[in-house]
PDB file of C-alpha atoms in Angstrom:
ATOM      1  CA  UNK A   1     -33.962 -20.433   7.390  1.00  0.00           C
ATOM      2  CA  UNK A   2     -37.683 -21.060   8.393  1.00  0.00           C
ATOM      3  CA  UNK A   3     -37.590 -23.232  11.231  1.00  0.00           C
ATOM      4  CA  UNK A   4     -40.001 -24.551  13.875  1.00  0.00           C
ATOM      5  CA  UNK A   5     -39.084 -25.589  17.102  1.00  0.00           C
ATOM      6  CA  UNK A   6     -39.971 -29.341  18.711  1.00  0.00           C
ATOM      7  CA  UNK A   7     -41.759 -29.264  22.379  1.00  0.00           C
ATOM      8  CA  UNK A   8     -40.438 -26.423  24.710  1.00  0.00           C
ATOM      9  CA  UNK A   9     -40.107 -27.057  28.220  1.00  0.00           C
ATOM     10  CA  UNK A  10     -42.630 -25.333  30.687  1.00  0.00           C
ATOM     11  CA  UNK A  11     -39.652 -23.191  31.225  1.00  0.00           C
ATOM     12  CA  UNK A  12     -40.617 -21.223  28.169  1.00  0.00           C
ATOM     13  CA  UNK A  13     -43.730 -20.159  29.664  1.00  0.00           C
ATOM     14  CA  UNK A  14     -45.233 -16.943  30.761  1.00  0.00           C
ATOM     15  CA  UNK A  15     -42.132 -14.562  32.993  1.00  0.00           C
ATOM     16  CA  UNK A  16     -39.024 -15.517  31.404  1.00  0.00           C
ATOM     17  CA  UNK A  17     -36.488 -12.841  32.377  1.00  0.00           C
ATOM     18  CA  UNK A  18     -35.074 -11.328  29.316  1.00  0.00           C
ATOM     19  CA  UNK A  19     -31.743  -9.800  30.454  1.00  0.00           C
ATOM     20  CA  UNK A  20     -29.606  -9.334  33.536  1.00  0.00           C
ATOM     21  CA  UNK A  21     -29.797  -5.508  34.214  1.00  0.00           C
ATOM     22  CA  UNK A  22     -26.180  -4.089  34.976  1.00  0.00           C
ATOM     23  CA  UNK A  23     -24.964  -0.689  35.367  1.00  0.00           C
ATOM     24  CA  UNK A  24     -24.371   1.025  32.178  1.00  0.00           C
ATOM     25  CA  UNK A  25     -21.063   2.484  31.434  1.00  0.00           C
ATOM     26  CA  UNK A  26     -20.352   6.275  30.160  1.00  0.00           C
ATOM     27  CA  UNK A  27     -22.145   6.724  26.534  1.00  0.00           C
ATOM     28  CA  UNK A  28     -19.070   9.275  24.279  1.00  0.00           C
ATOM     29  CA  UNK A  29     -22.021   8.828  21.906  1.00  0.00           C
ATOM     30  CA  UNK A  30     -25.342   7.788  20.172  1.00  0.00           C
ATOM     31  CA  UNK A  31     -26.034   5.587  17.652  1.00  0.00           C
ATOM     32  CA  UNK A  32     -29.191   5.474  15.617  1.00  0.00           C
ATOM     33  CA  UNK A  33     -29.811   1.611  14.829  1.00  0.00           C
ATOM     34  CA  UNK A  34     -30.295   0.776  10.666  1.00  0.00           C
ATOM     35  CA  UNK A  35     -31.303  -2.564   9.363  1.00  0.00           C
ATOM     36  CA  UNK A  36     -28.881  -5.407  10.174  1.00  0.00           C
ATOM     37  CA  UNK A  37     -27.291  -4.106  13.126  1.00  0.00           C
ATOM     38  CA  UNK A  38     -26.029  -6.426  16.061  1.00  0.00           C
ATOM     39  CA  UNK A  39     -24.349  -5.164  18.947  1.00  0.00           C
ATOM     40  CA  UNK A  40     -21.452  -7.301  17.399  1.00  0.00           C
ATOM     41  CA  UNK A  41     -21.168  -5.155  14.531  1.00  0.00           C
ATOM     42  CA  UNK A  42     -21.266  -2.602  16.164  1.00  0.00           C
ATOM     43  CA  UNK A  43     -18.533  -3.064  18.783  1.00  0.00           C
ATOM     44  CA  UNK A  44     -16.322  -3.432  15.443  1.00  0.00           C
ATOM     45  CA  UNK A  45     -17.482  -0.306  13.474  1.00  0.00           C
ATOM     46  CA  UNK A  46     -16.957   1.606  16.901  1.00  0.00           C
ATOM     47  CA  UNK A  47     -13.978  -0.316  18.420  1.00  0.00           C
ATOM     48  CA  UNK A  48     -15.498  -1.234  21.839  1.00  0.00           C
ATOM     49  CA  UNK A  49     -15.950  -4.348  23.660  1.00  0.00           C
ATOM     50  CA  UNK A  50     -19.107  -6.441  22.679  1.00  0.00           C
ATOM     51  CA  UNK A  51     -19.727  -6.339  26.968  1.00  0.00           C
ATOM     52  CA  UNK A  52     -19.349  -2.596  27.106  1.00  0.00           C
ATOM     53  CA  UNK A  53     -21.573  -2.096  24.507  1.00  0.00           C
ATOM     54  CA  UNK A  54     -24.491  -4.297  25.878  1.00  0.00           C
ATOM     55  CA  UNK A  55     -23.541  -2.987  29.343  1.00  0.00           C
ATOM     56  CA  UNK A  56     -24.428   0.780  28.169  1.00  0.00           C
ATOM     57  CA  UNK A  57     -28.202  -0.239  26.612  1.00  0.00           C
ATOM     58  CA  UNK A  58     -29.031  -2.819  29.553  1.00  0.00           C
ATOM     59  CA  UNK A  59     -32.474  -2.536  28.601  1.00  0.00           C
ATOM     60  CA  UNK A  60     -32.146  -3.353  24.712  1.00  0.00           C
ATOM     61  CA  UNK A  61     -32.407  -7.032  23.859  1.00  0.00           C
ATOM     62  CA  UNK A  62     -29.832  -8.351  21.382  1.00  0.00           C
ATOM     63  CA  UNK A  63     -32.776 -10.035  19.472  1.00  0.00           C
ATOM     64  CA  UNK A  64     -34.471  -6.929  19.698  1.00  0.00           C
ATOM     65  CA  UNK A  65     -32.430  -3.968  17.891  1.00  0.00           C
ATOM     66  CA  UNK A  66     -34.153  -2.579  14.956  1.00  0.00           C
ATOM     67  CA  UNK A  67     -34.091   0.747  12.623  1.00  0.00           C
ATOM     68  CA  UNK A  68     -34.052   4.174  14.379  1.00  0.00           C
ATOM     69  CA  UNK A  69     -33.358   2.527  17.661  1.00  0.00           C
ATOM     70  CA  UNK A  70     -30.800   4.517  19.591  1.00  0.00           C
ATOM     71  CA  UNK A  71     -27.848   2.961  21.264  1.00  0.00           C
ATOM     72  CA  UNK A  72     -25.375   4.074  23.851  1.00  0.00           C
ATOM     73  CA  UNK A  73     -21.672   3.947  22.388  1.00  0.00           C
ATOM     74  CA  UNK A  74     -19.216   3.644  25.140  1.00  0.00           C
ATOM     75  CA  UNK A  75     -15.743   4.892  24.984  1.00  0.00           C
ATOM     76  CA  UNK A  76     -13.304   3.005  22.852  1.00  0.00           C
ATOM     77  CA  UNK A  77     -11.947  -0.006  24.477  1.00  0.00           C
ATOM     78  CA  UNK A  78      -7.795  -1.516  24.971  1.00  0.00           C
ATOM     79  CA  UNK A  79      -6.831  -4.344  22.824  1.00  0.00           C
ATOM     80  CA  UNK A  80      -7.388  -6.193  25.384  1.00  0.00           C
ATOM     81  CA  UNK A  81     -10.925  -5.894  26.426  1.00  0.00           C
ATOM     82  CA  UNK A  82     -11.801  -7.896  23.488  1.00  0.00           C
ATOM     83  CA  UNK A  83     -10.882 -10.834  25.778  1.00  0.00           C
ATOM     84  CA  UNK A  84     -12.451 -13.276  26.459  1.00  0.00           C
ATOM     85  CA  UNK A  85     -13.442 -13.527  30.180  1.00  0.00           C
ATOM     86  CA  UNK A  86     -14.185 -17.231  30.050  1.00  0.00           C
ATOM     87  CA  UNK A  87     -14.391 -20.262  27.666  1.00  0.00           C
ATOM     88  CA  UNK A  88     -17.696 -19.520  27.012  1.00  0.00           C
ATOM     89  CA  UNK A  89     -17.816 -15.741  25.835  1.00  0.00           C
ATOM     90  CA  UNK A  90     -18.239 -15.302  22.515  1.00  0.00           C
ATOM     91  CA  UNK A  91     -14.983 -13.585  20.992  1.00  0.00           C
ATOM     92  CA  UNK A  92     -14.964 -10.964  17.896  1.00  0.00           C
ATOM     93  CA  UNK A  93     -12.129 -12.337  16.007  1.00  0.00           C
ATOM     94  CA  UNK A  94      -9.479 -14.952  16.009  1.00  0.00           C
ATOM     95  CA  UNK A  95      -6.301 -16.383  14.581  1.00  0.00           C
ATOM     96  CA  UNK A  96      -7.196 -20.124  14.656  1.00  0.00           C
ATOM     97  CA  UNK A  97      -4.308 -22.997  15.203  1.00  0.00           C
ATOM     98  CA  UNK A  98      -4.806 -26.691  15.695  1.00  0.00           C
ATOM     99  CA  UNK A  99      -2.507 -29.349  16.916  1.00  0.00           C
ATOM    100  CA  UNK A 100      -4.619 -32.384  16.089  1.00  0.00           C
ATOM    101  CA  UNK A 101      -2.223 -34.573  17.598  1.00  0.00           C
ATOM    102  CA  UNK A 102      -2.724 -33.332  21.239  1.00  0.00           C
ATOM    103  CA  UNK A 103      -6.138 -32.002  19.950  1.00  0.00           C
ATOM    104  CA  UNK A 104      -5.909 -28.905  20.892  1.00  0.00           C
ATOM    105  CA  UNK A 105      -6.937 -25.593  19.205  1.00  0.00           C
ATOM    106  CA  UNK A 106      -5.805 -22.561  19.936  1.00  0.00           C
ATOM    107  CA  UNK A 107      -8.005 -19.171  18.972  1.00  0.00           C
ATOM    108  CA  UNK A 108      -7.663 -15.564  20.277  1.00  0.00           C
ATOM    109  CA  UNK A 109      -4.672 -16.831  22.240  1.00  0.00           C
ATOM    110  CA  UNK A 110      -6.880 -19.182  24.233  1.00  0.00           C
ATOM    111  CA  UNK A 111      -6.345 -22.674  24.359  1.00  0.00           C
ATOM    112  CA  UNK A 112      -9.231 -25.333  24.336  1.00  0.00           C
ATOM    113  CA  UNK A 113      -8.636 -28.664  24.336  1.00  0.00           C
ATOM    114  CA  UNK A 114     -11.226 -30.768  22.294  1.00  0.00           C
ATOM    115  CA  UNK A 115     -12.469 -34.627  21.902  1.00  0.00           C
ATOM    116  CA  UNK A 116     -13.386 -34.482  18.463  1.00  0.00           C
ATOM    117  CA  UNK A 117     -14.798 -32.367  15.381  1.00  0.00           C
ATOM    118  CA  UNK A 118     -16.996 -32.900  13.193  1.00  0.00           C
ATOM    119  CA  UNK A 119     -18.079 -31.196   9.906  1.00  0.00           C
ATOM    120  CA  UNK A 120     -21.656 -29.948   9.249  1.00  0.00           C
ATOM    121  CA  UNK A 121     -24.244 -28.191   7.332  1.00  0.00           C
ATOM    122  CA  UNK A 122     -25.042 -25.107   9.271  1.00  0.00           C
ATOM    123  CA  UNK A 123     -28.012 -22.273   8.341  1.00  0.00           C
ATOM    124  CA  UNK A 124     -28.567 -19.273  10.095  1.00  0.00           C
ATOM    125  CA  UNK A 125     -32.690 -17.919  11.997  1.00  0.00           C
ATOM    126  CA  UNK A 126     -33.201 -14.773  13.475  1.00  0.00           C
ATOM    127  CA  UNK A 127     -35.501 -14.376  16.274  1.00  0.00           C
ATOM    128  CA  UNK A 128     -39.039 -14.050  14.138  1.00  0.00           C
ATOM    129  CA  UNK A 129     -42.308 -15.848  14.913  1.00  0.00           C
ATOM    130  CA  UNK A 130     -42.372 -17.025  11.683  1.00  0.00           C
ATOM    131  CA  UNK A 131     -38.978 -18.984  12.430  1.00  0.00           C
ATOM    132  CA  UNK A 132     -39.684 -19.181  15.882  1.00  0.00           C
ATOM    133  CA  UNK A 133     -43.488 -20.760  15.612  1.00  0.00           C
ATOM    134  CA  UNK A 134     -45.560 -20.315  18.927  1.00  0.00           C
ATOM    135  CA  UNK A 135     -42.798 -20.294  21.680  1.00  0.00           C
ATOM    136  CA  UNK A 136     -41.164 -17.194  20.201  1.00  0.00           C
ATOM    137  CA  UNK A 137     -37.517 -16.085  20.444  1.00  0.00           C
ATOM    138  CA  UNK A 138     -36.689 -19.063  23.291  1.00  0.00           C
ATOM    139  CA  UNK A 139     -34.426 -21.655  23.260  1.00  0.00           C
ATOM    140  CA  UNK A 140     -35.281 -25.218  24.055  1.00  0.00           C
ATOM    141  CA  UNK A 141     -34.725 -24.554  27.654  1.00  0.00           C
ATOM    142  CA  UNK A 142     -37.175 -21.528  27.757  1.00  0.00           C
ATOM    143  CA  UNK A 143     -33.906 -19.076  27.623  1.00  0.00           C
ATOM    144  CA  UNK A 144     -34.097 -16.037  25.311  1.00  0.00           C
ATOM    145  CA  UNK A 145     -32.099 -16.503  21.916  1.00  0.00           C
ATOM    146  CA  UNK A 146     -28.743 -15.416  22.136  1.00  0.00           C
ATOM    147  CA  UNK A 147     -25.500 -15.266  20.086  1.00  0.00           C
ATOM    148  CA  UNK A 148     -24.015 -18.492  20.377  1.00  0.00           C
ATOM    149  CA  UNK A 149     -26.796 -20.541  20.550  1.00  0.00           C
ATOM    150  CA  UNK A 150     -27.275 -23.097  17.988  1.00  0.00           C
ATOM    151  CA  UNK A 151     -29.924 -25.501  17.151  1.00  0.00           C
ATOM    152  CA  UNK A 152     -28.836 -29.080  16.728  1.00  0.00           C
ATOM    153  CA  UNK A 153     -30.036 -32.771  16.459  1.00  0.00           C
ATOM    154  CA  UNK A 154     -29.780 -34.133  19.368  1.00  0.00           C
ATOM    155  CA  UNK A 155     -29.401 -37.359  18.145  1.00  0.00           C
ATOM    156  CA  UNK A 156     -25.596 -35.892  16.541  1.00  0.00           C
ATOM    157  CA  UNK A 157     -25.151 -33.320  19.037  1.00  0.00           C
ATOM    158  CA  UNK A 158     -26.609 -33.751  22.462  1.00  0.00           C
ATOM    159  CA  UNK A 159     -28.441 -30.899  24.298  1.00  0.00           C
ATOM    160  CA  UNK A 160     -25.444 -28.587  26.304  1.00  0.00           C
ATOM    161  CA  UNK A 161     -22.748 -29.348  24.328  1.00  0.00           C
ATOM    162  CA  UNK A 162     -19.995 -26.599  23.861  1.00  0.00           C
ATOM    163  CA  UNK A 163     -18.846 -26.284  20.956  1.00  0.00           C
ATOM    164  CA  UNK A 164     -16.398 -23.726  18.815  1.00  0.00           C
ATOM    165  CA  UNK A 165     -17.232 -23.360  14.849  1.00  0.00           C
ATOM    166  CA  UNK A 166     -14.997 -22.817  12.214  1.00  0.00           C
ATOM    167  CA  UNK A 167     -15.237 -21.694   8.445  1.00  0.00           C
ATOM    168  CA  UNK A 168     -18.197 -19.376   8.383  1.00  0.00           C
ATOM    169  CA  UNK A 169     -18.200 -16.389   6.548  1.00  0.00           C
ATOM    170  CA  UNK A 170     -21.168 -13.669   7.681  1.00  0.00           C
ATOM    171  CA  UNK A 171     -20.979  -9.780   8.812  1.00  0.00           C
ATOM    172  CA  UNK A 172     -23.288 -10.712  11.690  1.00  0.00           C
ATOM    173  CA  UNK A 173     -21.157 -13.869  13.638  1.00  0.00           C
ATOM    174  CA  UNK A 174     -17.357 -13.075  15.286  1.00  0.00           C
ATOM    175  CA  UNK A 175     -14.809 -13.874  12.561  1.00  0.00           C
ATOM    176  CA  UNK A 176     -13.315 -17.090  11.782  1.00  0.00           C
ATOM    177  CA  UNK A 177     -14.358 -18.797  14.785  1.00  0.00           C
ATOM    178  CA  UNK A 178     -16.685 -18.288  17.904  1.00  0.00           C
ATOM    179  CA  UNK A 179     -17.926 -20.755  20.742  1.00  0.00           C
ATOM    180  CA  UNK A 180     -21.422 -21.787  20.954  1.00  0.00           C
ATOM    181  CA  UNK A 181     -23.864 -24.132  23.088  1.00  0.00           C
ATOM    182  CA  UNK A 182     -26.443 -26.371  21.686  1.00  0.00           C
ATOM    183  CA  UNK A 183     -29.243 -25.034  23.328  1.00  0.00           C
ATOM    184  CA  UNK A 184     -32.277 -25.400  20.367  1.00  0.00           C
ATOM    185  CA  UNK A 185     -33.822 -27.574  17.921  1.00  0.00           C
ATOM    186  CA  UNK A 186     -35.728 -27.612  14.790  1.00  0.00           C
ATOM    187  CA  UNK A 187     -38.105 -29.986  13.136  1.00  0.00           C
ATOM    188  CA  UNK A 188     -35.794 -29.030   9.948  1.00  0.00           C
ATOM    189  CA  UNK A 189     -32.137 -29.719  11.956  1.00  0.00           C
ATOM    190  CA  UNK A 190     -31.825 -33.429  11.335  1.00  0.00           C
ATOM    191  CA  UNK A 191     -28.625 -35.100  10.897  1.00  0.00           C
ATOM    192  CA  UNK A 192     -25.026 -33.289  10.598  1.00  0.00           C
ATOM    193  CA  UNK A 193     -26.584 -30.123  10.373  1.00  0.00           C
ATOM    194  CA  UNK A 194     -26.628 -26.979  12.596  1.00  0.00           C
ATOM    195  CA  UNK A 195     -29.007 -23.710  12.857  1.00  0.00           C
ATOM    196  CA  UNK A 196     -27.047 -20.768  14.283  1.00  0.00           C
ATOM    197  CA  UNK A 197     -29.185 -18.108  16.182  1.00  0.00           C
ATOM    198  CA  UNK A 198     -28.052 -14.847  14.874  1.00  0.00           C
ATOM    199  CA  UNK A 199     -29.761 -11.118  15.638  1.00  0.00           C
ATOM    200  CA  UNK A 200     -31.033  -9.197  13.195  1.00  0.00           C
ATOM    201  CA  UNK A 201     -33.645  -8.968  10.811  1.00  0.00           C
ATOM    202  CA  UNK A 202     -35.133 -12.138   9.174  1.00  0.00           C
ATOM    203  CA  UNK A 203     -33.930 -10.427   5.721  1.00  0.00           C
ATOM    204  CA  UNK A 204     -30.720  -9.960   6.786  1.00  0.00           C
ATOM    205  CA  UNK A 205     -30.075 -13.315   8.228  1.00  0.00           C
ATOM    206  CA  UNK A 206     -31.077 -14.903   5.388  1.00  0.00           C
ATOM    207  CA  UNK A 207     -28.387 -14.014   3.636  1.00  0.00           C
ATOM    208  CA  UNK A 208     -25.982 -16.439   5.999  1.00  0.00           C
ATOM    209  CA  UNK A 209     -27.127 -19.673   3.134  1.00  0.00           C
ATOM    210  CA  UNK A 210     -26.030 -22.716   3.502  1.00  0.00           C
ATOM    211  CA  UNK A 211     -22.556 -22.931   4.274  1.00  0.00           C
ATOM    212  CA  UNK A 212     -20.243 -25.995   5.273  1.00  0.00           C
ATOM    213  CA  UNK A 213     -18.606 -25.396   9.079  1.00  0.00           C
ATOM    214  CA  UNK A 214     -16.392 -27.741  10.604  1.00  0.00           C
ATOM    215  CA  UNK A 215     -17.204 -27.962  15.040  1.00  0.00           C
ATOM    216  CA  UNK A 216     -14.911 -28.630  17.611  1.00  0.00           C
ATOM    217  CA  UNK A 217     -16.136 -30.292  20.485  1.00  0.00           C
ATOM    218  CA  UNK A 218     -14.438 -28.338  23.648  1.00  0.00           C
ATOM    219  CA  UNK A 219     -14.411 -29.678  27.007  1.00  0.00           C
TER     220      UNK A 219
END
């Protein structure tokens, strides 16, 4: 979904820092990158944690992974390094259950508690100029694009809210539901609508649509 971006704070200039480096676990094996791969699909073709993964390539960029690229592939993770470590982390797949009278949802086993939802248009960019316009692949805040970063109206959806969204279908976002931050916005993201940042080519993103999401506003 082309896209431009409203006024970027001078945060976004010159000596961002891209990535935290860490210390890179064992690699069992190599993979060579093809078009569309995340380091989300990834961790479920090889059945490793989405952490271990980026952990083992500290010096790839998620936005940045493109064909004949070669990637570490750490050993295969427990069932339960798929955990989340926090609210925030972005999980691979969940089993989604709602009590709307206590407002609560419950996904992967974790329990959120949530003020209200709300149901929305969302789209999908990748991290291309042409989507991007003369900032480049930064959020709002000057922070590289990430999974689970959104674009929003701020107007609907302030700046820093958490949120988790429901009823997407695409290869390249967790299953069923995932938690995200409105961190971006778009001259084209008025109203109930959403842009979801997702890695990858622009081709392959495209493919995401238009699709109708319902949010849940976690506290």
């Amino acid at each position: 979904m082309k896209r431009f971006k409203g006024i970027k704070t001078l945060a976004a200039i010159i000596g961002i820092s891209l990535a935290v480096q860490t210390v890179p676990t064992f690699a069992d094996s190599v993979h060579v990158a093809k078009d569309g791969d995340t380091f989300y699909t990834l961790s479920k073709q090889y059945g490793v944690n989405l952490n271990q993964l980026m952990n083992a390539n500290p010096n790839v960029q998620a936005t940045n992974i493109y064909p004949g690229l070669k990637l570490n592939v750490p050993g295969a993770s427990t069932a339960k390094a798929f955990a989340a470590e926090d609210s925030g982390s972005i999980i691979t797949a969940a089993s989604l259950n709602v009590n709307g009278d206590d407002k609560v949802v419950e996904a992967w086993g974790k329990t959120f508690d949530y003020s209200k939802t709300l149901d929305v248009r969302a789209t999908a960019y990748s991290s291309s100029a042409s989507e991007n316009g003369k900032w480049g692949a930064v959020d709002y805040f000057g922070n590289p694009l990430k999974l689970g970063t959104i674009a929003v109206d701020p107007s609907v959806i302030p700046l820093g809210t958490k949120v988790l969204v429901t009823g997407h279908s695409f290869p390249g976002l967790p299953k069923k539901a995932f938690v995200a931050t409105a961190k971006d916005t778009g001259s084209a993201i008025k109203g109930k609508r959403i842009d979801i940042f997702v890695p990858g080519s622009p081709e392959s993103v495209s493919a995401f649509g238009f699709q109708d999401v319902e949010l849940y506003f976690i506290k």
